[in-house]
XYZ file of C-alpha atoms in Angstrom:
415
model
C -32.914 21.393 3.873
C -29.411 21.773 5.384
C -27.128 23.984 4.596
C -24.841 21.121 2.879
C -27.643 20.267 0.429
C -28.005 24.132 -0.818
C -26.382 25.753 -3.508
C -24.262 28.455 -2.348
C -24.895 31.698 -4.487
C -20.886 33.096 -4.527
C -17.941 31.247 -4.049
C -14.888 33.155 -3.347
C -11.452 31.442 -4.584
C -10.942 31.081 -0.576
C -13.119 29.257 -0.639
C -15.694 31.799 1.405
C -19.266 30.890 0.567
C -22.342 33.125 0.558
C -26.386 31.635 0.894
C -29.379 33.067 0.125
C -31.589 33.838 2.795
C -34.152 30.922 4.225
C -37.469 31.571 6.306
C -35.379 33.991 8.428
C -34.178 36.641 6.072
C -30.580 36.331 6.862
C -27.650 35.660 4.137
C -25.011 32.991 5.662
C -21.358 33.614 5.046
C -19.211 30.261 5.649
C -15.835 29.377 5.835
C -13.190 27.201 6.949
C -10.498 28.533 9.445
C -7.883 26.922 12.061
C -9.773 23.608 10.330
C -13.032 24.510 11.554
C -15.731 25.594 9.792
C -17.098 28.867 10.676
C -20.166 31.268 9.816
C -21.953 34.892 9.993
C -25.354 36.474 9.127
C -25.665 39.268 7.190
C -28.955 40.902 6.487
C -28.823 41.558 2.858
C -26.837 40.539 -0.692
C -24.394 43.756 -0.581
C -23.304 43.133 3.242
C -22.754 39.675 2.802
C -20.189 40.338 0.212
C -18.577 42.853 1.978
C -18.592 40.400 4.989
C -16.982 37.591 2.648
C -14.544 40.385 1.243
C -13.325 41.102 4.255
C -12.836 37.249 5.288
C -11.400 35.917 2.118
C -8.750 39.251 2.654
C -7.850 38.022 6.157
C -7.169 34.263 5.236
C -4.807 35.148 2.465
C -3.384 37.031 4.909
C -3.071 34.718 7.171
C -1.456 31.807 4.588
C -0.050 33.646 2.560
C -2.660 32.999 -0.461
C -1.809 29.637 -0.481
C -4.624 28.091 -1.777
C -4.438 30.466 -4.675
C -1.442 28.611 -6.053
C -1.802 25.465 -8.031
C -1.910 21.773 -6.910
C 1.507 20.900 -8.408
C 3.025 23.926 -6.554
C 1.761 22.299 -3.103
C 2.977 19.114 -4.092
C 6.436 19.821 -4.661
C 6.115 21.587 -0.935
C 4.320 18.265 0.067
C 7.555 16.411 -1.003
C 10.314 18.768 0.311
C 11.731 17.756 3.345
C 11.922 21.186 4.897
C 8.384 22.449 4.149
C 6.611 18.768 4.405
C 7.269 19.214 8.025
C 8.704 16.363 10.548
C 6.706 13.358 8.808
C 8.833 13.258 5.767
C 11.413 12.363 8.326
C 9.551 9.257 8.579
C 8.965 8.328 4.900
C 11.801 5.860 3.944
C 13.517 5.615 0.379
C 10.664 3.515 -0.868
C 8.078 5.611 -0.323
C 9.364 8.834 -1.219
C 9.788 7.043 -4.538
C 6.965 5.718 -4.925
C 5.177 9.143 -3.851
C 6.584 10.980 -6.712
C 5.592 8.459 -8.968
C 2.106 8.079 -8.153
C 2.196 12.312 -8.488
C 4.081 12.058 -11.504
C 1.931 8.920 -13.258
C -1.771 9.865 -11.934
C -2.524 13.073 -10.470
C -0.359 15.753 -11.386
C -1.028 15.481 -15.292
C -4.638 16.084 -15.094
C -4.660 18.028 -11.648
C -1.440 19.798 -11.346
C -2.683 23.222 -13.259
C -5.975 23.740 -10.728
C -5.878 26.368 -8.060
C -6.346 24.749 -4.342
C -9.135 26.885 -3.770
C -10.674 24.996 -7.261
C -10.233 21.516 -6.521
C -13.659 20.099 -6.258
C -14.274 15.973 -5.058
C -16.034 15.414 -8.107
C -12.736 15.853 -10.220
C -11.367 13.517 -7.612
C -13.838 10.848 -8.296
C -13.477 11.002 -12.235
C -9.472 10.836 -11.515
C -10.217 7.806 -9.491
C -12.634 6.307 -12.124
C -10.174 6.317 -14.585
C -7.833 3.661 -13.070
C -7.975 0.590 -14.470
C -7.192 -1.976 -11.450
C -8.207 -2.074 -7.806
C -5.290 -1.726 -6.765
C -3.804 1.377 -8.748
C -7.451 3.447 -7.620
C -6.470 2.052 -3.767
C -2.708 3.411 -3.916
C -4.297 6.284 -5.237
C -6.962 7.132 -2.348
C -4.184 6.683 -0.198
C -2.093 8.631 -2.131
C -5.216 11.678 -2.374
C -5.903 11.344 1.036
C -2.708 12.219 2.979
C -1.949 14.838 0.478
C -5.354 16.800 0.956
C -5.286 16.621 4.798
C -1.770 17.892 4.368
C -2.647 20.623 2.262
C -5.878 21.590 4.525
C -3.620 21.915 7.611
C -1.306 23.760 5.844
C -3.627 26.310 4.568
C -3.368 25.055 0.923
C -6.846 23.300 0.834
C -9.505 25.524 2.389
C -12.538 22.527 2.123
C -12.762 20.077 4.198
C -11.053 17.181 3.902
C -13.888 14.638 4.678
C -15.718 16.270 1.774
C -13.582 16.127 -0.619
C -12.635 12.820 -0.359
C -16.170 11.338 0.670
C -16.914 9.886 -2.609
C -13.587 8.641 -3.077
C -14.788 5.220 -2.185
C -17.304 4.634 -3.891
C -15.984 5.849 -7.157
C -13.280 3.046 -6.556
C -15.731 0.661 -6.666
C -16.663 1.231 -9.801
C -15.476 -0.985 -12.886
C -14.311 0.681 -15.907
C -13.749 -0.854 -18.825
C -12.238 0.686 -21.930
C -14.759 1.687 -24.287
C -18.074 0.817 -22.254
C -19.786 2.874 -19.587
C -18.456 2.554 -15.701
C -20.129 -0.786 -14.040
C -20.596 -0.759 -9.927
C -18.488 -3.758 -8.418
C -20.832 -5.887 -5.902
C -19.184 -6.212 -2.476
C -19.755 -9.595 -0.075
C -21.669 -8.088 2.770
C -20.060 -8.232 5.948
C -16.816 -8.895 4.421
C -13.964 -5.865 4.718
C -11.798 -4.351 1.695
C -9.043 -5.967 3.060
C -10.288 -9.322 2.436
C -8.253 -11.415 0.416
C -10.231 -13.775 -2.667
C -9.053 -17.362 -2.448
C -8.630 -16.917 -5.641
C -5.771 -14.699 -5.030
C -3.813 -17.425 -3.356
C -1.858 -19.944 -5.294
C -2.635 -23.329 -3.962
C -0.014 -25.894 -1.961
C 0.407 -27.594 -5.886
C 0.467 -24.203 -7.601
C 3.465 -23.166 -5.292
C 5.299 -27.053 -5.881
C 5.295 -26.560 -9.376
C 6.621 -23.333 -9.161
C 9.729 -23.933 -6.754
C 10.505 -27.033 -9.042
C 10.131 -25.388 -12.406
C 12.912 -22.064 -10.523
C 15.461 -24.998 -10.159
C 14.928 -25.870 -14.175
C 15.381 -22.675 -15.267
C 18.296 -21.533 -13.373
C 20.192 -24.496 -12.350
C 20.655 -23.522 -9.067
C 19.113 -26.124 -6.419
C 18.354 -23.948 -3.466
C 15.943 -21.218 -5.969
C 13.411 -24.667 -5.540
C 14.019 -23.969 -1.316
C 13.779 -20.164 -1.583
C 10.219 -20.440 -3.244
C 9.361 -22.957 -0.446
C 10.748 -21.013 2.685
C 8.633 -17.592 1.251
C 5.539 -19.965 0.759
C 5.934 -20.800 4.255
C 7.618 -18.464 6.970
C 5.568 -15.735 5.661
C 8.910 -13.663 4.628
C 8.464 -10.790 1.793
C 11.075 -10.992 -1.123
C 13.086 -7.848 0.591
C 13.058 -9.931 3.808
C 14.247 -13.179 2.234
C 16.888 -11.337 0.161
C 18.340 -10.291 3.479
C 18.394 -13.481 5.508
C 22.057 -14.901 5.637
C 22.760 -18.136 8.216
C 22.474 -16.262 11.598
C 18.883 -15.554 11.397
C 17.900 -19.202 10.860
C 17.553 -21.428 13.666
C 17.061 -24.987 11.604
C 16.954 -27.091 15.146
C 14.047 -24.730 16.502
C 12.299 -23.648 12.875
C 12.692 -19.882 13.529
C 13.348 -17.650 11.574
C 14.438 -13.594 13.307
C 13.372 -11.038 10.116
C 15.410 -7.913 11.490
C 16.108 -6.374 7.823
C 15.198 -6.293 4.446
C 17.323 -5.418 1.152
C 15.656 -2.265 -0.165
C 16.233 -1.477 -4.074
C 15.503 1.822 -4.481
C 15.970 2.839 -8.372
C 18.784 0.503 -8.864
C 20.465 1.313 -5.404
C 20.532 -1.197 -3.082
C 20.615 -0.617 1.535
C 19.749 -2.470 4.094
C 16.703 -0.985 6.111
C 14.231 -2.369 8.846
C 11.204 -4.396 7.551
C 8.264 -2.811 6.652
C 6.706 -0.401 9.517
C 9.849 -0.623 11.190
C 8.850 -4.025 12.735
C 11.259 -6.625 13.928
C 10.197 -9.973 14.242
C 9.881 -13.965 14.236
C 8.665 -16.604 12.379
C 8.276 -19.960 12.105
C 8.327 -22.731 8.918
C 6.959 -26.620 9.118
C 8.960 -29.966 8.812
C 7.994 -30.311 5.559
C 5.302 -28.862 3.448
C 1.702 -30.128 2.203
C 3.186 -31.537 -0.795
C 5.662 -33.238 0.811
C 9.171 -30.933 0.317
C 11.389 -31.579 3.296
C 11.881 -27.934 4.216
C 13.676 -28.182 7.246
C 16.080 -30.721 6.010
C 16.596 -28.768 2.455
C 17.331 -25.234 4.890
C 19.871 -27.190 6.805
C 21.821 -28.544 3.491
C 21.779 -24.781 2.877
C 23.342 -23.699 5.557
C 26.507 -26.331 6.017
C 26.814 -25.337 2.004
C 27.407 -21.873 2.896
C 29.081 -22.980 6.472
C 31.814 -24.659 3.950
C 32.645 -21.568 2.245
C 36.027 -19.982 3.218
C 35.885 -16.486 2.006
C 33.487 -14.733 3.066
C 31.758 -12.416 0.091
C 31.351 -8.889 0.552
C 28.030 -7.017 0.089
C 27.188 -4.056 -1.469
C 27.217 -1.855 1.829
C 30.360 -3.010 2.360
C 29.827 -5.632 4.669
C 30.781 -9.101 4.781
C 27.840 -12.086 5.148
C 26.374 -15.480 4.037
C 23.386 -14.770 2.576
C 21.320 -17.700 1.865
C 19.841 -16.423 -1.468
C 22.298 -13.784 -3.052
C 23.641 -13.008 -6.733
C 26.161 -14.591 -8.311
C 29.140 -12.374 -6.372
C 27.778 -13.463 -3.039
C 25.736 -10.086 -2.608
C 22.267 -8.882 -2.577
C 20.288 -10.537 -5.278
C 18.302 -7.843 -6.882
C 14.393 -8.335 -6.803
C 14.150 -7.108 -10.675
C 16.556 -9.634 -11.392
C 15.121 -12.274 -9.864
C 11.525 -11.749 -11.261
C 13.478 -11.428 -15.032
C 15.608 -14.346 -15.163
C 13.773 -16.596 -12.850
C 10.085 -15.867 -11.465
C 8.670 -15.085 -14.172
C 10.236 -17.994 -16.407
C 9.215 -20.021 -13.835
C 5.786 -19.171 -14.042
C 5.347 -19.657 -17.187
C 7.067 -23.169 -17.241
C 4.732 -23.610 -14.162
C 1.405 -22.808 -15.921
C 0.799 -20.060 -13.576
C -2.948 -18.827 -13.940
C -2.641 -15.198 -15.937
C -5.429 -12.355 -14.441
C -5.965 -11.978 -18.318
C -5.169 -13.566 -21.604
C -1.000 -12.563 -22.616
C -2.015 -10.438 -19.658
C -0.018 -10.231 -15.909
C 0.084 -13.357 -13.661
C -2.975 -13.272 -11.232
C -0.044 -13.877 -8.457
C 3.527 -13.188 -8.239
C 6.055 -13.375 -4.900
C 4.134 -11.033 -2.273
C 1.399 -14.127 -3.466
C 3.337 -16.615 -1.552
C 3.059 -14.348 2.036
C -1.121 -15.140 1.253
C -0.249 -19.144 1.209
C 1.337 -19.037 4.538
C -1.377 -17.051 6.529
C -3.939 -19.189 4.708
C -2.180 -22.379 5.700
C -1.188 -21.391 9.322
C -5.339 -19.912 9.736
C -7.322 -22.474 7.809
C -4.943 -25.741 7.569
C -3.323 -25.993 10.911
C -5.872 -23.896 12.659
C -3.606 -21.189 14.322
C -4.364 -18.308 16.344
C -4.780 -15.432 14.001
C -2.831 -13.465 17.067
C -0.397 -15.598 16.826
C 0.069 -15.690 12.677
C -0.438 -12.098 12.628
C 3.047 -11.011 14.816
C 4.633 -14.026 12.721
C 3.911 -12.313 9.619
C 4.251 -8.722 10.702
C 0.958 -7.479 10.507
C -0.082 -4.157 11.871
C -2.659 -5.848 14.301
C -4.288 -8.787 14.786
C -7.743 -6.938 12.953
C -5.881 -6.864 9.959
C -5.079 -10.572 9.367
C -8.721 -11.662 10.596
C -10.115 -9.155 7.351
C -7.812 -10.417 4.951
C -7.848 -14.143 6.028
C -10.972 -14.879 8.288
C -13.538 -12.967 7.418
C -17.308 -12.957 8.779
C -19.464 -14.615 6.198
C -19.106 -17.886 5.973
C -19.302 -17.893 10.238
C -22.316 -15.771 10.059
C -24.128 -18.328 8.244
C -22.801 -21.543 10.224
C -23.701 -19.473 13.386
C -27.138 -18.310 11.973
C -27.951 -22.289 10.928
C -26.899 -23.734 14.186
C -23.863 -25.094 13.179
């Protein structure tokens, strides 16, 4: 039996655990320190906790009796910019945001009052549990995950990390349904997290009848090209909010995606795309069902060409964007999904995940058509479609586009 699999007699609230004696005689004091775990023998009950007595008084020494404070008082160190250390340097507007209110909507209610030294995975696992889509229990690992190894470097979190978070993953792949008892999702063998259903992309009619039906309920001619370009370049909505006429090159289909519009609680910037990753891309002729794409982007352009003021933005500068507000300035995303994409849908016949319920897709849907069309369609280079659509690595758009199974079973037949 190892000593992972035995029940430690005394905990202390460092975190300082005592075991019985095995065949040998010997009690075992362990501990975590400098994020390694550590141990001693003691040869009876009373020495042991002296031992651990004299350990537990050395790391609160040493931080400060961090991990006796709560989990909401190492957040709001977490998301200080002086006591987070040099990596909240990196997080951008967005995800500061969006950091706070994952804290504020999911963890902090039910785990904001428990000491560090308390936190146990299994409350982690029932917090995960109790999120309702896949995709609220994934933010949330991630979410869990960079905030524990945080705290455990810092001192906060005396456990480690990798067992804290080891069931993590398998509690998020378990259904649960409002009033019945938690279900286990199946997963495809062979077949990553990452991979995306084909049920998740909106086919090349779904997306026609959705560019057409933006036109009839806005009146404006080029919202029927904007749903179009995003179906296929690959460009997400902050990327295509952004694009004015110098980053299209009609003659040569390429599109350069240096910025985004970010909308950050109502206030708008310009920033770099997501991961800070410059980049090209490229759109067809025309599309599968037949909209003249290239010819529709150049109308765009002499349109805006004609104009003889040129609007100013809400940073202050002055551009042609191709898709902006009614002022000439950064259209915002809200907005758009309120008094268009959404209408749209509907007019569309959009597929709902649920009856009265959300869409099953909405705009980040039409990045999915593009990969899927440049991978399976035309029969691209997944290299190649991944730097087009900004992927982190070429891994990344073989999981979510490729997979392994259906290859594994043409290879396996002969095929």
């Amino acid at each position: 039996m190892t000593e992972a699999s035995r029940a430690s007699k005394w905990v202390t609230n460092h975190g300082v655990k005592i075991y019985p004696p095995k065949s040998n005689g010997y009690w075992r004091v362990v501990w975590n320190e400098d994020g390694k775990t550590r141990d001693t023998t003691a040869k009876n009950e009373t020495e042991a906790l002296n031992k651990a007595g004299e350990i537990e008084r050395r790391l609160m020494t040493e931080n400060g009796g961090l991990s006796l404070l709560s989990i909401k008082d190492m957040y709001e160190a977490y998301v200080d910019p002086i006591q987070g250390g040099n990596t909240r340097e990196e997080w951008g507007k967005r995800h500061t945001r969006n950091t706070r209110q994952v804290f504020n909507s999911m963890i902090l209610d039910q785990l904001g009052d428990i000491k560090c030294a308390d936190l146990r995975g299994s409350v982690l696992q029932e917090l995960v549990m109790q999120k309702m889509t896949r995709s609220n229990r994934e933010h949330l690992i991630r979410s869990l995950s960079s905030f524990i190894r945080w705290g455990y470097r810092g001192g906060w979190i005396l456990s480690d990390p990798a067992r804290l978070l080891s069931g993590l993953t398998y509690a998020s792949k378990t259904r649960r349904t409002k009033g019945t008892t938690n279900k286990k999702i199946a997963k495809q063998a062979g077949e990553s997290h990452l991979v995306v259903d084909p049920k998740e992309i909106p086919s090349h009619e779904d997306v026609d009848r959705l560019a057409k039906a933006t036109v009839q309920v806005s009146g404006l001619w080029w919202y029927e090209l904007m749903v179009n370009l995003a179906a296929y370049s690959g460009l997400r909505l902050g990327e295509i909010l952004d694009l004015d006429i110098t980053h299209v090159n009609v003659k040569s289909r390429i599109i350069e995606v240096k910025y985004q519009v970010l909308d950050d609680a109502g206030n708008l910037s310009r920033e770099l795309p997501k991961w800070d990753v410059q980049r090209s891309t490229v759109f067809p002729v025309v599309t599968p069902t037949g909209y003249k794409l290239q010819e529709q982007l150049e109308r765009r352009l002499k349109e805006l060409k004609r104009i003889k003021e040129v609007p100013k933005l809400q940073d202050g500068s002055h551009r042609l964007l191709l898709f902006p507000d009614s002022n000439g300035g950064w259209l915002r995303g809200g907005s758009f999904a309120r008094r268009v994409r959404r209408p749209a849908q509907e007019l569309a016949g959009w597929e709902r995940a649920t009856p009265g319920g959300k869409f099953l897709w909405n705009f980040h849907s039409l990045r999915h058509v593009f990969c899927s069309y440049m991978i399976n369609d035309l029969r691209r280079d997944p290299a190649d479609v991944s730097i087009a659509a900004g992927h982190g690595s070429v891994t990344t758009t073989i999981q979510m586009y490729v997979g392994r199974v259906r290859g594994a079973l043409d290879r396996l037949l002969g095929k």
